[in-house]
Amino acid sequence: QLQASGGGLVQRGESLRLSCAASGSIFSIDDMGWYRQAPGKQRELVARISSGGRTNYADAVKGRFTVSRDNAKNTVYLQMDSLKPEDTAVYYCNARIQYNPLMSAYAYWGQGTQVTVFS
């Protein structure tokens, strides 16, 4: 139900933009966001955005990454600027989606997209 795209191999200082679209007959989407997992490390929050547009970021990416969403397209974006080698990880999108108005929203994960930054 979540399809991520936009990863790649870039040099230090360059930019990438990740996209993640939710599909299906969606009633509503609450928070959307991005997490990442580097080799040998736990998955960590990168950035999240509420349905109302409130954002929060990991300290490591503040000032460099920007999360946004297009509610009409059920899509969340992550603009990553001034990339560093330590940003190298698999990036996963996450969203709390309510498909049925009579049921609760559930958290869904995208398939992950690799971001590699070399010096």
PDB file of C-alpha atoms in Angstrom:
ATOM      1  CA  GLN A   1       0.000   0.000   0.000  1.00  0.00           C
ATOM      2  CA  LEU A   2       3.066   2.248   0.179  1.00  0.00           C
ATOM      3  CA  GLN A   3       5.421   2.552  -2.783  1.00  0.00           C
ATOM      4  CA  ALA A   4       8.682   4.429  -2.301  1.00  0.00           C
ATOM      5  CA  SER A   5      11.025   5.708  -4.976  1.00  0.00           C
ATOM      6  CA  GLY A   6      13.878   8.123  -5.526  1.00  0.00           C
ATOM      7  CA  GLY A   7      16.889   6.535  -3.897  1.00  0.00           C
ATOM      8  CA  GLY A   8      20.262   6.387  -5.559  1.00  0.00           C
ATOM      9  CA  LEU A   9      24.016   6.878  -5.446  1.00  0.00           C
ATOM     10  CA  VAL A  10      25.238  10.449  -4.986  1.00  0.00           C
ATOM     11  CA  GLN A  11      28.329  12.326  -3.958  1.00  0.00           C
ATOM     12  CA  ARG A  12      28.745  14.252  -0.720  1.00  0.00           C
ATOM     13  CA  GLY A  13      26.920  17.570  -0.883  1.00  0.00           C
ATOM     14  CA  GLU A  14      24.450  16.515  -3.537  1.00  0.00           C
ATOM     15  CA  SER A  15      20.680  16.159  -3.225  1.00  0.00           C
ATOM     16  CA  LEU A  16      18.026  13.499  -3.615  1.00  0.00           C
ATOM     17  CA  ARG A  17      14.263  13.550  -3.366  1.00  0.00           C
ATOM     18  CA  LEU A  18      12.354  10.537  -2.112  1.00  0.00           C
ATOM     19  CA  SER A  19       8.681   9.979  -2.795  1.00  0.00           C
ATOM     20  CA  CYS A  20       6.215   7.562  -1.255  1.00  0.00           C
ATOM     21  CA  ALA A  21       2.668   7.119  -2.481  1.00  0.00           C
ATOM     22  CA  ALA A  22      -0.134   5.359  -0.658  1.00  0.00           C
ATOM     23  CA  SER A  23      -2.574   3.404  -2.782  1.00  0.00           C
ATOM     24  CA  GLY A  24      -5.990   1.852  -2.446  1.00  0.00           C
ATOM     25  CA  SER A  25      -9.363   3.172  -1.337  1.00  0.00           C
ATOM     26  CA  ILE A  26      -8.116   5.421   1.410  1.00  0.00           C
ATOM     27  CA  PHE A  27     -10.449   7.035   3.894  1.00  0.00           C
ATOM     28  CA  SER A  28      -7.793   9.127   5.647  1.00  0.00           C
ATOM     29  CA  ILE A  29      -4.078   9.311   6.378  1.00  0.00           C
ATOM     30  CA  ASP A  30      -2.701  10.530   9.695  1.00  0.00           C
ATOM     31  CA  ASP A  31       1.040  10.947  10.169  1.00  0.00           C
ATOM     32  CA  MET A  32       3.415  10.159   7.317  1.00  0.00           C
ATOM     33  CA  GLY A  33       7.145   9.971   7.537  1.00  0.00           C
ATOM     34  CA  TRP A  34      10.529   8.520   6.787  1.00  0.00           C
ATOM     35  CA  TYR A  35      12.819   6.230   8.721  1.00  0.00           C
ATOM     36  CA  ARG A  36      16.203   4.857   7.816  1.00  0.00           C
ATOM     37  CA  GLN A  37      18.326   1.869   8.696  1.00  0.00           C
ATOM     38  CA  ALA A  38      22.059   1.735   8.151  1.00  0.00           C
ATOM     39  CA  PRO A  39      23.955  -1.566   8.147  1.00  0.00           C
ATOM     40  CA  GLY A  40      24.331  -2.901  11.673  1.00  0.00           C
ATOM     41  CA  LYS A  41      22.111  -0.218  13.167  1.00  0.00           C
ATOM     42  CA  GLN A  42      18.520   0.012  14.284  1.00  0.00           C
ATOM     43  CA  ARG A  43      15.877   1.728  12.232  1.00  0.00           C
ATOM     44  CA  GLU A  44      15.581   5.370  13.234  1.00  0.00           C
ATOM     45  CA  LEU A  45      13.214   8.235  12.615  1.00  0.00           C
ATOM     46  CA  VAL A  46      14.322  10.742   9.998  1.00  0.00           C
ATOM     47  CA  ALA A  47      11.284  13.012   9.682  1.00  0.00           C
ATOM     48  CA  ARG A  48       7.527  12.948  10.138  1.00  0.00           C
ATOM     49  CA  ILE A  49       4.665  15.186   9.102  1.00  0.00           C
ATOM     50  CA  SER A  50       1.162  15.239  10.516  1.00  0.00           C
ATOM     51  CA  SER A  51      -2.008  15.516   8.500  1.00  0.00           C
ATOM     52  CA  GLY A  52      -2.044  19.196   9.424  1.00  0.00           C
ATOM     53  CA  GLY A  53       1.515  19.787   8.262  1.00  0.00           C
ATOM     54  CA  ARG A  54       3.349  19.770  11.592  1.00  0.00           C
ATOM     55  CA  THR A  55       6.844  18.369  11.147  1.00  0.00           C
ATOM     56  CA  ASN A  56       9.563  16.930  13.303  1.00  0.00           C
ATOM     57  CA  TYR A  57      13.084  15.895  12.371  1.00  0.00           C
ATOM     58  CA  ALA A  58      15.956  13.906  13.750  1.00  0.00           C
ATOM     59  CA  ASP A  59      18.714  16.199  14.968  1.00  0.00           C
ATOM     60  CA  ALA A  60      21.128  14.713  12.441  1.00  0.00           C
ATOM     61  CA  VAL A  61      19.092  15.972   9.482  1.00  0.00           C
ATOM     62  CA  LYS A  62      17.697  19.269  10.728  1.00  0.00           C
ATOM     63  CA  GLY A  63      18.420  22.063   8.299  1.00  0.00           C
ATOM     64  CA  ARG A  64      19.317  19.644   5.486  1.00  0.00           C
ATOM     65  CA  PHE A  65      16.200  17.525   4.962  1.00  0.00           C
ATOM     66  CA  THR A  66      12.644  18.681   4.350  1.00  0.00           C
ATOM     67  CA  VAL A  67       9.566  16.489   4.652  1.00  0.00           C
ATOM     68  CA  SER A  68       6.359  17.458   2.881  1.00  0.00           C
ATOM     69  CA  ARG A  69       3.142  15.842   1.725  1.00  0.00           C
ATOM     70  CA  ASP A  70       0.542  16.198  -0.978  1.00  0.00           C
ATOM     71  CA  ASN A  71      -2.725  15.091   0.548  1.00  0.00           C
ATOM     72  CA  ALA A  72      -4.495  15.076  -2.813  1.00  0.00           C
ATOM     73  CA  LYS A  73      -1.961  12.534  -4.076  1.00  0.00           C
ATOM     74  CA  ASN A  74      -1.598  10.627  -0.782  1.00  0.00           C
ATOM     75  CA  THR A  75       2.128  11.130  -1.143  1.00  0.00           C
ATOM     76  CA  VAL A  76       4.925  12.076   1.221  1.00  0.00           C
ATOM     77  CA  TYR A  77       8.259  13.473   0.073  1.00  0.00           C
ATOM     78  CA  LEU A  78      11.696  13.806   1.586  1.00  0.00           C
ATOM     79  CA  GLN A  79      13.972  16.415   0.059  1.00  0.00           C
ATOM     80  CA  MET A  80      17.522  15.623   1.123  1.00  0.00           C
ATOM     81  CA  ASP A  81      20.145  18.315   0.579  1.00  0.00           C
ATOM     82  CA  SER A  82      23.806  18.534   1.551  1.00  0.00           C
ATOM     83  CA  LEU A  83      23.970  14.778   1.816  1.00  0.00           C
ATOM     84  CA  LYS A  84      26.739  13.196   3.858  1.00  0.00           C
ATOM     85  CA  PRO A  85      28.213   9.672   3.798  1.00  0.00           C
ATOM     86  CA  GLU A  86      26.613   9.053   7.197  1.00  0.00           C
ATOM     87  CA  ASP A  87      23.199   9.470   5.550  1.00  0.00           C
ATOM     88  CA  THR A  88      23.817   6.210   3.711  1.00  0.00           C
ATOM     89  CA  ALA A  89      21.002   3.811   4.601  1.00  0.00           C
ATOM     90  CA  VAL A  90      17.857   2.143   3.390  1.00  0.00           C
ATOM     91  CA  TYR A  91      15.051   4.662   3.728  1.00  0.00           C
ATOM     92  CA  TYR A  92      11.549   3.477   4.574  1.00  0.00           C
ATOM     93  CA  CYS A  93       8.353   5.449   4.373  1.00  0.00           C
ATOM     94  CA  ASN A  94       5.673   4.985   6.972  1.00  0.00           C
ATOM     95  CA  ALA A  95       2.079   6.118   7.203  1.00  0.00           C
ATOM     96  CA  ARG A  96      -0.904   5.594   9.431  1.00  0.00           C
ATOM     97  CA  ILE A  97      -3.734   4.864   7.016  1.00  0.00           C
ATOM     98  CA  GLN A  98      -7.401   4.382   7.621  1.00  0.00           C
ATOM     99  CA  TYR A  99      -9.018   2.451   4.791  1.00  0.00           C
ATOM    100  CA  ASN A 100     -12.362   1.945   6.489  1.00  0.00           C
ATOM    101  CA  PRO A 101     -14.140   4.705   8.435  1.00  0.00           C
ATOM    102  CA  LEU A 102     -15.429   2.079  10.858  1.00  0.00           C
ATOM    103  CA  MET A 103     -11.966   0.759  11.662  1.00  0.00           C
ATOM    104  CA  SER A 104      -8.821   2.212  13.200  1.00  0.00           C
ATOM    105  CA  ALA A 105      -5.870   3.525  11.270  1.00  0.00           C
ATOM    106  CA  TYR A 106      -2.907   1.174  10.966  1.00  0.00           C
ATOM    107  CA  ALA A 107       0.764   1.815  10.349  1.00  0.00           C
ATOM    108  CA  TYR A 108       2.083   0.688   6.991  1.00  0.00           C
ATOM    109  CA  TRP A 109       5.648   0.527   5.700  1.00  0.00           C
ATOM    110  CA  GLY A 110       7.025   1.003   2.219  1.00  0.00           C
ATOM    111  CA  GLN A 111       9.501  -1.418   0.726  1.00  0.00           C
ATOM    112  CA  GLY A 112      12.607   0.689   1.363  1.00  0.00           C
ATOM    113  CA  THR A 113      14.841   2.542  -1.038  1.00  0.00           C
ATOM    114  CA  GLN A 114      18.634   2.625  -0.882  1.00  0.00           C
ATOM    115  CA  VAL A 115      20.458   5.922  -0.494  1.00  0.00           C
ATOM    116  CA  THR A 116      24.239   5.803  -0.799  1.00  0.00           C
ATOM    117  CA  VAL A 117      26.430   8.859  -0.365  1.00  0.00           C
ATOM    118  CA  PHE A 118      30.141   8.628  -1.182  1.00  0.00           C
ATOM    119  CA  SER A 119      32.902  11.078  -0.372  1.00  0.00           C
TER     120      SER A 119
END
